PDB file of C-alpha atoms in Angstrom:
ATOM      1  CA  UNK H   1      25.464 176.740  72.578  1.00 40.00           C
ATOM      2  CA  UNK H   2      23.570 177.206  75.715  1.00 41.00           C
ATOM      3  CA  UNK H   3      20.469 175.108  76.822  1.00 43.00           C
ATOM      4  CA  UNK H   4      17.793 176.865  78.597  1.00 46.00           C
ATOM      5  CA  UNK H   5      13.978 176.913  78.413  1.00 47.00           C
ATOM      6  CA  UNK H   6      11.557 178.151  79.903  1.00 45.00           C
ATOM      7  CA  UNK H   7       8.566 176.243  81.855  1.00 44.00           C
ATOM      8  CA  UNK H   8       6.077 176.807  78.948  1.00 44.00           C
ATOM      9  CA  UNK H   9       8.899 175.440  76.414  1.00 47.00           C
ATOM     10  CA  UNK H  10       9.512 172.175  78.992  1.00 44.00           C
ATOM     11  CA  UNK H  11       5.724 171.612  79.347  1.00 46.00           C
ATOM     12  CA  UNK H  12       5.184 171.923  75.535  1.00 45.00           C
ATOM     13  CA  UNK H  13       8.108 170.034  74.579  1.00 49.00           C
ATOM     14  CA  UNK H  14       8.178 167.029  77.250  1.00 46.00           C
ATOM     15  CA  UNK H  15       7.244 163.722  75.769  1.00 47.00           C
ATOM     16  CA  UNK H  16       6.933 160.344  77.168  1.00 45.00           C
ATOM     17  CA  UNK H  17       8.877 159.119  80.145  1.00 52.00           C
ATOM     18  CA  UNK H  18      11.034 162.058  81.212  1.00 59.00           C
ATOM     19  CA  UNK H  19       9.887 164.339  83.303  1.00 87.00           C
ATOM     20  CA  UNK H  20      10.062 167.784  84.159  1.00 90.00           C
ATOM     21  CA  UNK H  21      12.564 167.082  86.859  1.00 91.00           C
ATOM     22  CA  UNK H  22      14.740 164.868  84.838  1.00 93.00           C
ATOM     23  CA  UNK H  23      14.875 167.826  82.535  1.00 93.00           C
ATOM     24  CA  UNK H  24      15.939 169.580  85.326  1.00 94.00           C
ATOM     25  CA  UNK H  25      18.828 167.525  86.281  1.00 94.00           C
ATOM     26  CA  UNK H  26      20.203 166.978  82.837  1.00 95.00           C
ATOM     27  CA  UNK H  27      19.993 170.742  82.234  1.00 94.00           C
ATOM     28  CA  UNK H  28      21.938 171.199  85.892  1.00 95.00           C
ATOM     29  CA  UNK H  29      24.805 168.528  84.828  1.00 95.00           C
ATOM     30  CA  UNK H  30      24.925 170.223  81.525  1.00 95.00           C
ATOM     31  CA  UNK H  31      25.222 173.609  83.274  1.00 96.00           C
ATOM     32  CA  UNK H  32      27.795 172.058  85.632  1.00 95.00           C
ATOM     33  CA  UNK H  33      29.919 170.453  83.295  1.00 96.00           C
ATOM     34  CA  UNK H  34      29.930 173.535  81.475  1.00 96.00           C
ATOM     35  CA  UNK H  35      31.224 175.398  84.373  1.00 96.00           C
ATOM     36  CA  UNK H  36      33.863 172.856  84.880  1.00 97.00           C
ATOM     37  CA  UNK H  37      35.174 173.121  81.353  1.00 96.00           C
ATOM     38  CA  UNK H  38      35.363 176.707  81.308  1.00 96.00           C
ATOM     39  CA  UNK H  39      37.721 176.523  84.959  1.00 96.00           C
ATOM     40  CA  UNK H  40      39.853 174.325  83.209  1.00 96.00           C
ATOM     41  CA  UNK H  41      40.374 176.107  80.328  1.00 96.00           C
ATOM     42  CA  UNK H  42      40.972 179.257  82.488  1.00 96.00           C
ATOM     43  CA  UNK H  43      43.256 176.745  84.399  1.00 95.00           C
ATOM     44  CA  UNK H  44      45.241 175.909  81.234  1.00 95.00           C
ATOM     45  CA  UNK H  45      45.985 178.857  80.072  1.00 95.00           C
ATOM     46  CA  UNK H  46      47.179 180.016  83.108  1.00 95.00           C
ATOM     47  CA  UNK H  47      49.811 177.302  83.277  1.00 94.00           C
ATOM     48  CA  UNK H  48      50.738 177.683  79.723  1.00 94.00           C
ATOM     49  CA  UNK H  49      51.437 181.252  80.174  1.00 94.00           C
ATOM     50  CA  UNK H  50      53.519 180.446  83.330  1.00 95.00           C
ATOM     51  CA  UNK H  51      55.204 178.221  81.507  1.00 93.00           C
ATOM     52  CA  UNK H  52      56.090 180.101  78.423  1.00 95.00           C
ATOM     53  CA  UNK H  53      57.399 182.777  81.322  1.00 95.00           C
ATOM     54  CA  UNK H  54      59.642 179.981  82.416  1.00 93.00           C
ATOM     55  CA  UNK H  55      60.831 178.955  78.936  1.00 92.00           C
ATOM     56  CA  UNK H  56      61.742 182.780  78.320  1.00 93.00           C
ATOM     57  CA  UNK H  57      63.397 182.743  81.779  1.00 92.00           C
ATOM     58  CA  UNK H  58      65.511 179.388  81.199  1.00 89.00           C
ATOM     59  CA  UNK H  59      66.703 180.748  77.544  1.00 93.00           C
ATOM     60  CA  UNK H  60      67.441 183.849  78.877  1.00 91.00           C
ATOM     61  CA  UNK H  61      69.808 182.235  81.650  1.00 90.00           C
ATOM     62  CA  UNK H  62      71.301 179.871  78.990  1.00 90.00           C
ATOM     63  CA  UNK H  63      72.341 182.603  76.648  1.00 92.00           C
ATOM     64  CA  UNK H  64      73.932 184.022  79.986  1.00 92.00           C
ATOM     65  CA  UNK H  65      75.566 180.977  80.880  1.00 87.00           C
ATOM     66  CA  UNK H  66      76.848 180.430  76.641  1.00 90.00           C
ATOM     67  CA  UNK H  67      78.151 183.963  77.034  1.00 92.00           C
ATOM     68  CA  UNK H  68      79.971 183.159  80.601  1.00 89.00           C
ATOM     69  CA  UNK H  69      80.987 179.985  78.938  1.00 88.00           C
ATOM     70  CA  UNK H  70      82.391 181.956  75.863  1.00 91.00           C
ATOM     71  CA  UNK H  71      84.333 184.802  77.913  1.00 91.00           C
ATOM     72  CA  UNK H  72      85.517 181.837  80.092  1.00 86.00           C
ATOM     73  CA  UNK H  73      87.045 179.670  76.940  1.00 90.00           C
ATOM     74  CA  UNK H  74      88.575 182.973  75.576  1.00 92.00           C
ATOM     75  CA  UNK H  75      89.974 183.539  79.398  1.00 88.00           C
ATOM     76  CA  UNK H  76      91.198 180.196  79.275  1.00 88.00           C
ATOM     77  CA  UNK H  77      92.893 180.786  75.665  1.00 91.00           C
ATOM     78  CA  UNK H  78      94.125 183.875  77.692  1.00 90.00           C
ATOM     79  CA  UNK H  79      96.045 181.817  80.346  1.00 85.00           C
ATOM     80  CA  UNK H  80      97.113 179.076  77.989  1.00 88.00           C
ATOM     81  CA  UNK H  81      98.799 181.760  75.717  1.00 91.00           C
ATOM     82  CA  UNK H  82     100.653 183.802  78.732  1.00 89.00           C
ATOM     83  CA  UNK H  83     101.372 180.207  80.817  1.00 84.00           C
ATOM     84  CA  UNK H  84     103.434 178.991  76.926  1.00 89.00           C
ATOM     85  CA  UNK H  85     105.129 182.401  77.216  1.00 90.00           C
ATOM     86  CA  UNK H  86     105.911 182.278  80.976  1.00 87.00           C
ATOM     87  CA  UNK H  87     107.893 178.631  79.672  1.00 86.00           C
ATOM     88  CA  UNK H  88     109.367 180.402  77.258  1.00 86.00           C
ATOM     89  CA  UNK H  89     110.832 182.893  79.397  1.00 84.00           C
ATOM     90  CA  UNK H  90     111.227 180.440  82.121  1.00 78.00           C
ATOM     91  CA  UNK H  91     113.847 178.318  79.206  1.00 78.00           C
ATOM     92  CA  UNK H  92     115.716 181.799  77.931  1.00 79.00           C
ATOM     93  CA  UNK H  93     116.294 182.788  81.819  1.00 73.00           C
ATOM     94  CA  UNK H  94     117.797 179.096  82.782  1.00 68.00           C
ATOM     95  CA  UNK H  95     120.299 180.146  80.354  1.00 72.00           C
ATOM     96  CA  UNK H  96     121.248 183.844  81.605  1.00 75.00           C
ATOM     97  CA  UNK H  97     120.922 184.185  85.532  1.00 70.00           C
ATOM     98  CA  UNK H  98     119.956 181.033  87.706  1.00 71.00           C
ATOM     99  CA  UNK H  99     118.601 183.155  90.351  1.00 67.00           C
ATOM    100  CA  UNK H 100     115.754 184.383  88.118  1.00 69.00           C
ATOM    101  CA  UNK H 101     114.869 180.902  87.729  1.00 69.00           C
ATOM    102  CA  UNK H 102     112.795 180.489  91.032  1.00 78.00           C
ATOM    103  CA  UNK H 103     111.028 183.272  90.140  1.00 78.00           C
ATOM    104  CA  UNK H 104     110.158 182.522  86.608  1.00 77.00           C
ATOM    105  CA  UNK H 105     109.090 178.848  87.818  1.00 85.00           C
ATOM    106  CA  UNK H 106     106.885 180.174  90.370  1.00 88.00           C
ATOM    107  CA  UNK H 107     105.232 182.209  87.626  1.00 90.00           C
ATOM    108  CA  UNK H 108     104.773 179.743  85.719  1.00 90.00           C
ATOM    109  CA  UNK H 109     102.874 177.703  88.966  1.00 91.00           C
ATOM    110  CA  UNK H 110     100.735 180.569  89.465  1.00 92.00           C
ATOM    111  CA  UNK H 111      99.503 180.575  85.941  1.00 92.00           C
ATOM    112  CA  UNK H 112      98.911 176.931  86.179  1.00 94.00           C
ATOM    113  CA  UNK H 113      96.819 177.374  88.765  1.00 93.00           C
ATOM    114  CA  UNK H 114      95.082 180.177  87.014  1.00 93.00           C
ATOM    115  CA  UNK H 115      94.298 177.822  83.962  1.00 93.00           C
ATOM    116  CA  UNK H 116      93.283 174.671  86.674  1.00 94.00           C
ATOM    117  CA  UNK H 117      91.008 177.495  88.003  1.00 94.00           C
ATOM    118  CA  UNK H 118      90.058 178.895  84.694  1.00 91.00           C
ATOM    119  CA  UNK H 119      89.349 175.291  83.268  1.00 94.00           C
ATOM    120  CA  UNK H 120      87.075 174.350  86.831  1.00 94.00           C
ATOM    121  CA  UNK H 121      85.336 177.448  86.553  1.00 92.00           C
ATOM    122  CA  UNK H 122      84.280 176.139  82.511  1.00 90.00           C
ATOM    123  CA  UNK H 123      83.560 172.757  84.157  1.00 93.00           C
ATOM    124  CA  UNK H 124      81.220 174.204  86.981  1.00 92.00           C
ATOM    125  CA  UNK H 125      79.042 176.413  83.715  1.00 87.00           C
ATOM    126  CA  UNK H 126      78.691 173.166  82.253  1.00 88.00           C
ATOM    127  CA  UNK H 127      77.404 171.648  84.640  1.00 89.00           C
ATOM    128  CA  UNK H 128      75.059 174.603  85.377  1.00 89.00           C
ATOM    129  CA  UNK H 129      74.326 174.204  81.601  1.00 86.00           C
ATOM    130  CA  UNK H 130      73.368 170.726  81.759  1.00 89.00           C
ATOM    131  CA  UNK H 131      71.431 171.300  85.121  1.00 88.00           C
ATOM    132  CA  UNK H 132      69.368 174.544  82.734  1.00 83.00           C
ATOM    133  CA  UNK H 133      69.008 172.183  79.863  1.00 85.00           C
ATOM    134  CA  UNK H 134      67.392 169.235  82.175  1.00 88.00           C
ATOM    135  CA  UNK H 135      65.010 171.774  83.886  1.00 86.00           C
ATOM    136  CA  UNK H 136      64.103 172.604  80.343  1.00 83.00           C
ATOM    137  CA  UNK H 137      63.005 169.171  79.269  1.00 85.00           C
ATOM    138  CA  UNK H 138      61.041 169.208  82.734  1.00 83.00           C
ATOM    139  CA  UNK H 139      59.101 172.028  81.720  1.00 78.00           C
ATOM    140  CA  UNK H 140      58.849 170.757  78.111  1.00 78.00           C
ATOM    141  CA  UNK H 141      57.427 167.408  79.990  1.00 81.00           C
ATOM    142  CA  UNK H 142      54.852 169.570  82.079  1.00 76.00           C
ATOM    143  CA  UNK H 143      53.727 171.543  78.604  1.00 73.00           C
ATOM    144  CA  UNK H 144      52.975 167.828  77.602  1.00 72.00           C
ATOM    145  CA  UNK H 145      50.788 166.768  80.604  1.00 72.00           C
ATOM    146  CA  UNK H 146      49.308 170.242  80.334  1.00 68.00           C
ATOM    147  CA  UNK H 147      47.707 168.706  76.900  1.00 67.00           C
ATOM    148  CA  UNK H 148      46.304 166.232  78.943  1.00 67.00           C
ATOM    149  CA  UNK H 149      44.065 168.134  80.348  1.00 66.00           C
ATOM    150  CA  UNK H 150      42.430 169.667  76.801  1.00 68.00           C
ATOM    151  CA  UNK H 151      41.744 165.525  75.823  1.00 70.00           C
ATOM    152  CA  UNK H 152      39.694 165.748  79.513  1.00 74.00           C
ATOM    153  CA  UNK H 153      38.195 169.034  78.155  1.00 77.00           C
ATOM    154  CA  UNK H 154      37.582 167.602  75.019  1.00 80.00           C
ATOM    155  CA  UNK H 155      36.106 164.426  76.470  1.00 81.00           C
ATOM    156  CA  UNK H 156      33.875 166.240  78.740  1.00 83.00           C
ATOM    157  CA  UNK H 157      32.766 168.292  75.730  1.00 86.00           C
ATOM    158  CA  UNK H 158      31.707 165.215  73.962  1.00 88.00           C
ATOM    159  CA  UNK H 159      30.069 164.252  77.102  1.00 86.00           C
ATOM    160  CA  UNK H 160      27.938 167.285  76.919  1.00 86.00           C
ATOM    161  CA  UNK H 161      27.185 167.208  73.204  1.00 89.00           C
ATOM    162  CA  UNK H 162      25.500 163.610  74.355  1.00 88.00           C
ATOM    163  CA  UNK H 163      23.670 165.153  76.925  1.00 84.00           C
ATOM    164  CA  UNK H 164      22.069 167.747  73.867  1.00 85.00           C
ATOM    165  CA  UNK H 165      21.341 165.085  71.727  1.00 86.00           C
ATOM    166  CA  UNK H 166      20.024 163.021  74.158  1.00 84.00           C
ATOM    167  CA  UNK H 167      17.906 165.714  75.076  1.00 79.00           C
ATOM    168  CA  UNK H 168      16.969 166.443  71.825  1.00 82.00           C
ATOM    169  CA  UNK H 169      16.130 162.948  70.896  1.00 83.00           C
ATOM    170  CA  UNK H 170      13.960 162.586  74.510  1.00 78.00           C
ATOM    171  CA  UNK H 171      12.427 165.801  73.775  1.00 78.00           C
ATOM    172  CA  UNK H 172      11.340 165.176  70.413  1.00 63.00           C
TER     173      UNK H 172
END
């Protein structure tokens, strides 16, 4: 609802104390205000758009990081499987030929290491995975302070409906 008149409507419509000029100034705070809101708003949306962008960003990495996760655990399955068969072979070769032994036990090292590797490797997602799901509560915390903002655009609303009725009432 806009508030303008003209200088006939202010001259025919002016009663008692206020004056002209006071109409003037209320009308230029209203007009102000107004112009304030309608940055903010502009303001707002802006950030919640660049926020949603973020959300979609940080879901899209955490799918990422469940499917690195996943591919890691079945990796890890991988290793655990060939390191119980590397024993295996390791316990039927200390049986036949000793001199196969020091190779079968260093097989069995490497794929120990491959599992310590494999099982650091699911440690370090994690982590990045608790890191992504902490930035999301950040951003989850800024969408709630951007709803601050909209109670000061509300409030400054209900300042100007005052104003109006104030005007109104002054005006007759």
């Amino acid at each position: 609802i806009e508030l303008s008149f003209s200088q006939e409507e202010y001259s025919a419509t002016s009663v008692g104390s206020h004056s002209l000029e006071e109409n003037c100034n209320i009308e230029k705070k209203y007009e102000d205000l107004k112009r304030q809101l309608e940055k903010m708003e502009i303001e707002n949306k802006e950030l919640a758009c660049q926020l949603r962008k973020e959300d979609e960003s940080l879901q899209c990495s955490q799918l990422q990081l469940e499917e690195k996760i996943a591919e890691c655990n079945g990796l890890n399955r991988q290793l655990e499987s060939a390191l119980e068969e590397g024993r295996k072979m390791v316990a039927e070769e200390l049986e036949k030929m000793s001199w196969r032994e020091q190779a079968l036990w260093t097989k069995m090292l490497v794929l120990e290491a491959e599992v310590r590797e494999g099982q650091e490797k699911k440690t370090q997602l994690l982590c990045i995975f608790h890191h992504n799901k902490k930035h999301h509560e950040a951003h989850l915390k800024a969408e709630n302070s951007l709803r601050k903002p909209e109670n000061k655009s509300q409030s400054m609303r209900n300042y100007v409906q005052f104003l109006r009725a104030s005007y109104t009432i002054t005006l007759g």
